[in-house]
Short mmCIF file of C-alpha atoms in Angstrom, two decimals:
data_model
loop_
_atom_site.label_atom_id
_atom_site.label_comp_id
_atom_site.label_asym_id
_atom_site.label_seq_id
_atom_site.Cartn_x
_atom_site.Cartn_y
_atom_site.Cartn_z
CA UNK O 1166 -20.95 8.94 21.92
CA UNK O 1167 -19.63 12.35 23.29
CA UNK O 1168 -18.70 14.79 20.59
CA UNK O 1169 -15.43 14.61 22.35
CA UNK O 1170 -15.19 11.32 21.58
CA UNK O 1171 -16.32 10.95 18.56
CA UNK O 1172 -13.92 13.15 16.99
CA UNK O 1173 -11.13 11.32 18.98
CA UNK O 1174 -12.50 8.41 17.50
CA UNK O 1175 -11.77 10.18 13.89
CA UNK O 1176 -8.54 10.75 15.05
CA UNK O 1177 -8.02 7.55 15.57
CA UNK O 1178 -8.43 6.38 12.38
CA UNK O 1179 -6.91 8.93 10.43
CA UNK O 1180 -3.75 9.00 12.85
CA UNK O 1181 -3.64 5.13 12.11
CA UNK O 1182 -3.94 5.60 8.28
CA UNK O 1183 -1.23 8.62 8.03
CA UNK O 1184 1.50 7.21 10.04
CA UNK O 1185 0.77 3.54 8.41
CA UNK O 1186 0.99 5.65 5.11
CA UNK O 1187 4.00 7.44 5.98
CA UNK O 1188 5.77 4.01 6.84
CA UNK O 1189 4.91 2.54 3.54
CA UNK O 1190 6.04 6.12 1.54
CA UNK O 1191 9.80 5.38 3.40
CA UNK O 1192 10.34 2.77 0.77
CA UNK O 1193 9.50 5.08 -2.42
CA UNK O 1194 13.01 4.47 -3.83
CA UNK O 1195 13.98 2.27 -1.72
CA UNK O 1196 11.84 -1.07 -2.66
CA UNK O 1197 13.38 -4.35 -3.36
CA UNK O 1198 12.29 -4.44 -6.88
CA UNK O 1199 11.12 -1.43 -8.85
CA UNK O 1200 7.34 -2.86 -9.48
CA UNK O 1201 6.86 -3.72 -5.76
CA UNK O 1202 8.58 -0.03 -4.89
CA UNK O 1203 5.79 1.04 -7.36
CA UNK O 1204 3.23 -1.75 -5.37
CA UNK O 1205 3.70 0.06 -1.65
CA UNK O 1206 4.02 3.73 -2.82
CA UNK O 1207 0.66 3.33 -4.00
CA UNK O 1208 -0.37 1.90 -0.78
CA UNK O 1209 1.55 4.72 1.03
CA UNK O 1210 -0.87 6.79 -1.13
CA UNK O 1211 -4.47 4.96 -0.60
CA UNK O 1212 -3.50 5.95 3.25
CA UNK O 1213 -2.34 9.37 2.86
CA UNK O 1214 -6.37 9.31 1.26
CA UNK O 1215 -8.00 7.93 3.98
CA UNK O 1216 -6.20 9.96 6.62
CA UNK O 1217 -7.32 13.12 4.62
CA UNK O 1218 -11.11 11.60 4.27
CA UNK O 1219 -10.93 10.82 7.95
CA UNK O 1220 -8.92 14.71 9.23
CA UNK O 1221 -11.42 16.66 6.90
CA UNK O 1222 -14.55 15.07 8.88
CA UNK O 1223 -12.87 16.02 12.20
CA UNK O 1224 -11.80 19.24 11.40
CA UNK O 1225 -15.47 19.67 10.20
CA UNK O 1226 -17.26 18.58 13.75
CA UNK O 1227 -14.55 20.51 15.76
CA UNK O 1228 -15.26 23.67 14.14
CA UNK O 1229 -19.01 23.19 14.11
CA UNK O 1230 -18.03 23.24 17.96
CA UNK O 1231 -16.13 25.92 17.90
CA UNK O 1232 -15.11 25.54 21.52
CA UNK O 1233 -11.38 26.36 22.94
CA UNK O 1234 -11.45 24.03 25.64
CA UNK O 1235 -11.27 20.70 22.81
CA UNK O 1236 -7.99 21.53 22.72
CA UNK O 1237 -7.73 22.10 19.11
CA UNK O 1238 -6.25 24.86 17.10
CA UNK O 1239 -9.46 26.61 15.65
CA UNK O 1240 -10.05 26.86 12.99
CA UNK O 1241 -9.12 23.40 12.43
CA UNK O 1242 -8.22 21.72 8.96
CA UNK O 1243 -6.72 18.56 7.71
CA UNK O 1244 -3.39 20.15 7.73
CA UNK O 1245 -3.07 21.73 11.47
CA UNK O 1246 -4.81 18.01 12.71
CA UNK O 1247 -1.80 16.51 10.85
CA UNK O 1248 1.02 18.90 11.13
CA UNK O 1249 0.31 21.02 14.42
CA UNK O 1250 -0.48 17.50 17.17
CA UNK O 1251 2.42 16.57 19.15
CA UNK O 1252 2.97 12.81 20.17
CA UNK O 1253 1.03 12.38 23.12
CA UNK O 1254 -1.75 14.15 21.06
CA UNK O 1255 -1.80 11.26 18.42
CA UNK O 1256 -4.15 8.03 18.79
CA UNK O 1257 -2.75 5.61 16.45
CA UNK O 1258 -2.27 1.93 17.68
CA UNK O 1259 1.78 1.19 18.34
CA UNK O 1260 1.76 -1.50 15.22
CA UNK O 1261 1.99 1.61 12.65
CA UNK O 1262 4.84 3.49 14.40
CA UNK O 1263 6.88 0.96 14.32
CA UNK O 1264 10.14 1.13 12.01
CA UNK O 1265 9.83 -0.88 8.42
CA UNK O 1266 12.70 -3.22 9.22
CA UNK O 1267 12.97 -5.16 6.14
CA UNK O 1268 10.49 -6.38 3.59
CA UNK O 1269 9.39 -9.19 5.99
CA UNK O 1270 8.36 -7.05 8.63
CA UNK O 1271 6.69 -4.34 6.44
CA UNK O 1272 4.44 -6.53 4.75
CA UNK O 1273 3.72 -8.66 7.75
CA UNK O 1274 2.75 -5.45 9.39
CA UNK O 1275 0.91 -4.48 6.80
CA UNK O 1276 -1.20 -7.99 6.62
CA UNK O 1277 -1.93 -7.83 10.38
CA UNK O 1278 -2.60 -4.38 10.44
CA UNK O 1279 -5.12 -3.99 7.01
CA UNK O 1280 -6.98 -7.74 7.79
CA UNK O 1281 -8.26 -5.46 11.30
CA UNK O 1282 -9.14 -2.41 9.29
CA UNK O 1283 -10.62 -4.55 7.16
CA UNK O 1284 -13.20 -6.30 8.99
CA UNK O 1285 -12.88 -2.44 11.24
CA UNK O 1286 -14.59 -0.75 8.09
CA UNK O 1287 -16.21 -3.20 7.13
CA UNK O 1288 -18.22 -2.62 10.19
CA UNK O 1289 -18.40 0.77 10.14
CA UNK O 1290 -19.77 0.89 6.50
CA UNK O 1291 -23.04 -0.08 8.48
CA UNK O 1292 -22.10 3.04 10.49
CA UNK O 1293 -25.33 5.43 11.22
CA UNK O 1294 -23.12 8.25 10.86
CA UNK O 1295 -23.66 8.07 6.93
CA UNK O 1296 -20.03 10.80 6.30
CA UNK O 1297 -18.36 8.04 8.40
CA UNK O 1298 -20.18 5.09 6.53
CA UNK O 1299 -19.35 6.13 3.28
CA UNK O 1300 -15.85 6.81 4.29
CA UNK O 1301 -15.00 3.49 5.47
CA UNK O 1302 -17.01 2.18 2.14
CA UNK O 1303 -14.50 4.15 -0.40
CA UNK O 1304 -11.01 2.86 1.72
CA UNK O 1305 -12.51 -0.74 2.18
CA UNK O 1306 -11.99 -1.33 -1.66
CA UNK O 1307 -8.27 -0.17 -0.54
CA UNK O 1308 -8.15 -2.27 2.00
CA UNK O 1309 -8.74 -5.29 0.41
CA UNK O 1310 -6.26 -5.12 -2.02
CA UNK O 1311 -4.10 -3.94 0.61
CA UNK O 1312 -4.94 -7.24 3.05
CA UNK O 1313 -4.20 -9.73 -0.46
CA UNK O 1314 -1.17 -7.78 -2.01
CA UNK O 1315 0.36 -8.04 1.84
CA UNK O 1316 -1.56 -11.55 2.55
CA UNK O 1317 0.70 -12.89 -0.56
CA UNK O 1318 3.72 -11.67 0.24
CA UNK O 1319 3.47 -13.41 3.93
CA UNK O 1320 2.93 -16.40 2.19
CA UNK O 1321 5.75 -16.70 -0.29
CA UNK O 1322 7.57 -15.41 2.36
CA UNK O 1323 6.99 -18.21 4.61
CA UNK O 1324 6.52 -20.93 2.37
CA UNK O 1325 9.45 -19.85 0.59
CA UNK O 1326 12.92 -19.97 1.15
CA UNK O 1327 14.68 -21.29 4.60
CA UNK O 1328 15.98 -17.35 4.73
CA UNK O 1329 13.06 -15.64 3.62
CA UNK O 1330 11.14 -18.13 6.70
CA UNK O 1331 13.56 -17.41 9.03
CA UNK O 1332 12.88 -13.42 8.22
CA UNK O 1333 8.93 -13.51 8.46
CA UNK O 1334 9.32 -15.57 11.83
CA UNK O 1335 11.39 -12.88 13.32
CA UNK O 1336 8.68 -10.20 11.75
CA UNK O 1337 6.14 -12.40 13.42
CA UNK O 1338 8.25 -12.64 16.81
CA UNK O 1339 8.67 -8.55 16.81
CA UNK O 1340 5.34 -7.69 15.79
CA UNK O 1341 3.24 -9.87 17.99
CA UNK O 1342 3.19 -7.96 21.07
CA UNK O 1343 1.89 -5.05 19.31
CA UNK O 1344 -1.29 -6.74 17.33
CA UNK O 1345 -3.32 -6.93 20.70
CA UNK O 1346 -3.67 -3.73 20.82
CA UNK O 1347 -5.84 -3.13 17.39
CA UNK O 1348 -8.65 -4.70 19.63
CA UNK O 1349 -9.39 -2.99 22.09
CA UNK O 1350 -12.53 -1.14 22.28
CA UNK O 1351 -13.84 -2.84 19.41
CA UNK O 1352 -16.50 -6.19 19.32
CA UNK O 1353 -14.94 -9.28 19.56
CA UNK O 1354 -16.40 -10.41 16.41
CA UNK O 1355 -13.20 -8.09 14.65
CA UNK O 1356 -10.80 -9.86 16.56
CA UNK O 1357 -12.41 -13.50 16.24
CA UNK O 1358 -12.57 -12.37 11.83
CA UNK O 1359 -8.87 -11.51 12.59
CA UNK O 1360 -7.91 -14.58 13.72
CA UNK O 1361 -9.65 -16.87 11.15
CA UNK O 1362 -8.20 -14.86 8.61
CA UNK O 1363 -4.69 -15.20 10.23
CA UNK O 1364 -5.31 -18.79 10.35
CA UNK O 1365 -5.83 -19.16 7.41
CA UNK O 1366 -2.97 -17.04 5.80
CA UNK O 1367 -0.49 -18.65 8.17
CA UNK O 1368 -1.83 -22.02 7.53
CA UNK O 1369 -1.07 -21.68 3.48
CA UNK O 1370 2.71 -19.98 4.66
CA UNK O 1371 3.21 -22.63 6.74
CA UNK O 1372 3.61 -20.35 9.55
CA UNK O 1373 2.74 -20.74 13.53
CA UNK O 1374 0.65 -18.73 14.96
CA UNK O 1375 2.40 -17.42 18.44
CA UNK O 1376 0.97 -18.51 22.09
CA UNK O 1377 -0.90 -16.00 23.46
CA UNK O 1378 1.35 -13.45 25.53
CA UNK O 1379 1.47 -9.66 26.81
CA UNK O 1380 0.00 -7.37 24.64
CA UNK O 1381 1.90 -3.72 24.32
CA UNK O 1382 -0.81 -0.88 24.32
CA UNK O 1383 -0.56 2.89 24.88
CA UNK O 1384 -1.35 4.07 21.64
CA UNK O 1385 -4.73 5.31 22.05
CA UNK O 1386 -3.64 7.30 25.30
CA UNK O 1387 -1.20 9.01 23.72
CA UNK O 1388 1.43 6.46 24.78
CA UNK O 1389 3.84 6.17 21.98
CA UNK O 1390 7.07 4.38 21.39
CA UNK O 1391 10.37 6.16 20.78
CA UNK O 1392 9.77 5.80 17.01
CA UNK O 1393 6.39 8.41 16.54
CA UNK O 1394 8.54 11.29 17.59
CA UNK O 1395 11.14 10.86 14.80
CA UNK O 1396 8.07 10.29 12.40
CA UNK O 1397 6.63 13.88 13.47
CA UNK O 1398 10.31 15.20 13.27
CA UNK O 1399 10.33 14.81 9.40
CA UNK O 1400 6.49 14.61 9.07
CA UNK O 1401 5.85 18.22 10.83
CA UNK O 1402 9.32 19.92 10.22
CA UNK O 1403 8.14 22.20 7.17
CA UNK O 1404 4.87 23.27 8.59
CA UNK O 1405 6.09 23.71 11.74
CA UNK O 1406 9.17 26.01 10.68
CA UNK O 1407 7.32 27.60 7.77
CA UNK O 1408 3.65 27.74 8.94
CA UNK O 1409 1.01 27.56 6.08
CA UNK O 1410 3.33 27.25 3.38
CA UNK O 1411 2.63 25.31 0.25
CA UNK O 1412 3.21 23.88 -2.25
CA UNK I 137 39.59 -4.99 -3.38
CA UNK I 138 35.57 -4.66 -2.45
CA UNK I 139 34.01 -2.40 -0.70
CA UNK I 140 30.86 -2.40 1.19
CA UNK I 141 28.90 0.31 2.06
CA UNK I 142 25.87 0.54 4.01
CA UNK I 143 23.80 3.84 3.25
CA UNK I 144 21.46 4.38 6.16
CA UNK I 145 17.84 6.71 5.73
CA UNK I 146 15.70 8.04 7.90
CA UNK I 147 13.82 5.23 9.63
CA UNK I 148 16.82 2.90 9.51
CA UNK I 149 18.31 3.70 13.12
CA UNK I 150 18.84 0.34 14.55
CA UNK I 151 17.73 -1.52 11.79
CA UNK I 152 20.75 -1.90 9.66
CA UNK I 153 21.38 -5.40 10.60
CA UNK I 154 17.88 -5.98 9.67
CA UNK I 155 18.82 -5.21 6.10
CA UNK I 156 16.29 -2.10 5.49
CA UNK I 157 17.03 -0.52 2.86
CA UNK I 158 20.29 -1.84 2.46
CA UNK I 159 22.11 -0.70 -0.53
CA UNK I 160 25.34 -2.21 -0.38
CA UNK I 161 27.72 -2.30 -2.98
CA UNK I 162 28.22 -6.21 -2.85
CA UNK I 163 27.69 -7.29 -6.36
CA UNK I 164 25.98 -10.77 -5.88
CA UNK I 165 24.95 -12.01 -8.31
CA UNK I 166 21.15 -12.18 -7.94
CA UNK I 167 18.62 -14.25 -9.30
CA UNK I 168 16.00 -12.30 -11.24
CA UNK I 169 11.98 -13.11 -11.81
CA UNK I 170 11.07 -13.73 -15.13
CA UNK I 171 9.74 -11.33 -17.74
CA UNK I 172 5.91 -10.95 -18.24
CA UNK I 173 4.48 -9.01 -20.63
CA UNK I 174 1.26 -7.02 -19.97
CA UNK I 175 -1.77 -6.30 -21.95
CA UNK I 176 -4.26 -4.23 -20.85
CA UNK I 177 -8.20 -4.04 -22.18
CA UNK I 178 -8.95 0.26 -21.06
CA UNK I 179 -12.87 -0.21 -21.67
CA UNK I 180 -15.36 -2.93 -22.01
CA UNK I 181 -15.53 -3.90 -25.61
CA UNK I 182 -12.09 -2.69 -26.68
CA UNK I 183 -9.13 -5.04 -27.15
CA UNK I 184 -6.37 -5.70 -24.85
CA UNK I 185 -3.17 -3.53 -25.64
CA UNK I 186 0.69 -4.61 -24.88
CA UNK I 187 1.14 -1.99 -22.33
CA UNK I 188 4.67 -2.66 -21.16
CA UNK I 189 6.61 -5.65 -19.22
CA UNK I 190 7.11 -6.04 -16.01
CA UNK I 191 9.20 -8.77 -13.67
CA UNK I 192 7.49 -11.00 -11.34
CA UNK I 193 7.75 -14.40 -9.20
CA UNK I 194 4.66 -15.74 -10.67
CA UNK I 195 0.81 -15.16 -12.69
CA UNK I 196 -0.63 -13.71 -9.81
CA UNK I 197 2.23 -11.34 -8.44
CA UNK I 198 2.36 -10.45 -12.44
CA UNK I 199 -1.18 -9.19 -12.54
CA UNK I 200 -0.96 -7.05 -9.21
CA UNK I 201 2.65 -5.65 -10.43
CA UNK I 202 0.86 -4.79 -13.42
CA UNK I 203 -2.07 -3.58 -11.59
CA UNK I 204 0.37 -1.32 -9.80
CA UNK I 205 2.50 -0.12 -12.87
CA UNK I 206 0.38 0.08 -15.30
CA UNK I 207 -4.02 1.19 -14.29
CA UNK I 208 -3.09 3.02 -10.93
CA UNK I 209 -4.32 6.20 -13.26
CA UNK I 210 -7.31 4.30 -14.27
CA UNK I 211 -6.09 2.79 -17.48
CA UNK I 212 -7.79 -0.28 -17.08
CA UNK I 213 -10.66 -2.87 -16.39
CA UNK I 214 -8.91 -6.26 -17.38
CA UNK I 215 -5.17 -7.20 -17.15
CA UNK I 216 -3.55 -10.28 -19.40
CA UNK I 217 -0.08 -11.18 -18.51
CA UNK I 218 2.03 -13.82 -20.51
CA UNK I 219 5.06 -14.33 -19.68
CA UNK I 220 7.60 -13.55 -21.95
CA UNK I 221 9.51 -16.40 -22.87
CA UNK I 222 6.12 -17.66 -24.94
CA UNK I 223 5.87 -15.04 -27.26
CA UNK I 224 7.31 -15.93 -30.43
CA UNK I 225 8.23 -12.65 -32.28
CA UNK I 226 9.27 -12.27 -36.46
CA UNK I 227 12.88 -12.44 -36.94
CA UNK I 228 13.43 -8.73 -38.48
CA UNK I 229 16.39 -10.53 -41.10
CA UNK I 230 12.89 -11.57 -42.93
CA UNK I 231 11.60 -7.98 -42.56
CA UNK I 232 12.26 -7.44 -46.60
CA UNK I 233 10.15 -10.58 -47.45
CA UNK I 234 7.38 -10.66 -45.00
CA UNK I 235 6.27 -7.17 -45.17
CA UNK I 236 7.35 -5.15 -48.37
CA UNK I 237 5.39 -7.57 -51.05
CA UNK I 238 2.09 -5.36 -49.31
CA UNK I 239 3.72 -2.08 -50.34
CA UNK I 240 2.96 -1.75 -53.88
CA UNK I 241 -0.57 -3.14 -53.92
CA UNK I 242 -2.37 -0.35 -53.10
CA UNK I 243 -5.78 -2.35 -54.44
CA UNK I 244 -6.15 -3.85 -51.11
CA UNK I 245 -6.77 -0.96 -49.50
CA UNK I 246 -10.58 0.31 -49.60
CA UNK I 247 -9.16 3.72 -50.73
CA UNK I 248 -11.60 3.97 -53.92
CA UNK I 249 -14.68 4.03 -52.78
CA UNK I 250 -16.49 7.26 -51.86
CA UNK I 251 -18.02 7.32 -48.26
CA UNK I 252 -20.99 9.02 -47.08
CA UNK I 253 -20.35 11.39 -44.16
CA UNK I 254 -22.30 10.08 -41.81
CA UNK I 255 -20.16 6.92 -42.00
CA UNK I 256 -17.55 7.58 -39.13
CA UNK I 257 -14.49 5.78 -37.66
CA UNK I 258 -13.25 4.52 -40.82
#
């Protein structure tokens, strides 16, 4: 692996676990119930975490480079990776960017999106890069709670009420197109784990898995939907106008 | 005369009809999860403490809530929940007789021995 590319690769996965992160923080005060509002803010948080873990060891490598021509603002740090990349500078898969909708749709998102970073990190905690390894060892004990607390709620969702069924099948009909994307450029053994796990999860909701179709993709181009921008808007705004404020 | 008013947030273009974050003013009436109550055990060896209640749909989405509510600041290493409606509480009417015949009998209390320092904790 290029340096290039490896720190791309770093981008990757902290782009996916900030914006992810973001979308869960957009129901602090907003959740249906004030212990499940309490339940995905502190999901919104393990991200937020990760994305740090994952900008600090990029901003690291890039500056150990110390070369213009990356394209990075030098020095770099976790904030100016976060707060100074415009869209088509971001890597995270389309699934993440997409709007909350309602609960169906956020957890379903978040159950097809953590069961891949699940069986993702729990790949690369065999990493030889040991910074990334032990990385992807601290969030996979996020994860996992993630992939159950999520993995639940698409089960009493489905095997619940005819409304809350008819809600997680049109999560399941919006959100399809964008899961194919998650698996690209990784071993097929993540995406056969996905499925199984799916399987299995859909099996207990009484769910059906849909037909194979198009997959959307784009994301790790730079290749966004409409949706990143607004998320940058309100993400980037305060840096942006008042550069290296703080707290 | 009622009123509904849909309050939209950032992230809910397009989405109202989805229901996100909907907070209408429609009063239905809605039905609520039961009441759990949560105890939670801080360290190996100590007891489990009533920590707070919580609502949930069931057991298991009572021990995550609590998991969530109550040891996200590492307050925990075991969670109990019972739900509520099987706790059976004093009535406080019976307050007077239950609890005040204790008050004058100040011989039950190990008060009148004399303890060596090194004794600690108790």
């Amino acid at each position: 692996m290029t340096t290039l590319n490896k720190i791309n690769y770093l981008l990757h996965l902290a782009d996916n676990a900030l914006i992810i992160g973001h979308r869960c923080s957009e129901w602090c005060g907003h959740g249906p119930v004030l212990e499940q509002d309490i339940a995905i803010s502190n999901i919104a948080l393990d991200y937020i975490g990760q994305a740090r873990n994952f900008y600090q060891y990029a901003a690291e490598i890039i500056n150990s480079e110390n070369d213009p021509s990356l394209g990075f603002v030098l020095p770099a740090t976790e904030d100016s990776l976060a707060y100074l990349r415009d869209t088509p500078d971001f890597k995270n898969n389309l699934i993440v960017e997409l709007p909350n909708g309602d609960w169906a749709v956020t957890t379903l998102r978040l159950f097809l999106f953590s069961t891949y970073q699940f069986y993702l990190y729990n790949q690369l905690v065999n990493d030889a890069d040991t910074q990334l390894s032990a990385i992807a060892e601290k969030s996979l004990k996020e994860v996992t709670y993630h992939l159950r607390w999520s993995g639940d709620w698409v089960i009493r969702l489905g095997d619940g009420t005819e409304e809350s069924k008819l809600k997680i099948e049109k999560a399941i009909e919006y959100l399809w197109p964008y899961t194919g994307e998650m698996f690209i450029n990784n071993d097929d053994s993540i995406s056969s784990d996905w499925n199984k796990k799916l399987s299995s999860i859909f099996h207990d909701a009484t769910l059906t898995i849909p037909a194979k179709s198009w997959m959307q993709e784009g994301g790790l181009k730079g290749i966004h939907t409409e949706h990143l921008g607004y998320i940058l808007a309100e993400m980037q705004y305060l840096q942006r106008a008042y550069p290296n404020s703080e707290w | 005369m009622s009123y509904s008013i849909i309050k939209l947030y950032y992230g809910d273009y397009g989405e109202a009809k989805n229901g996100a974050a909907d907070i209408s003013t429609n009063n239905t009436p809605k039905e609520e999860w039961p009441l759990w109550e949560i105890f939670i055990r801080s360290k190996q060896g100590l007891d489990h403490k009533h920590a707070g209640s919580l609502h949930a749909a069931d057991a298991a989405m009572a021990i995550e809530n609590a998991r969530d509510v109550y040891t996200r600041r590492m307050e925990g290493v075991s969670i109990w929940a019972v739900e509520s409606k099987y706790i059976h509480a004093s009535v406080p009417e019976e307050a007077g007789s239950l609890y005040d015949p204790a008050n004058d009998k100040a011989y039950r209390h190990p008060t009148f021995y004399d303890l060596p320092d090194e004794v600690k904790y108790m």
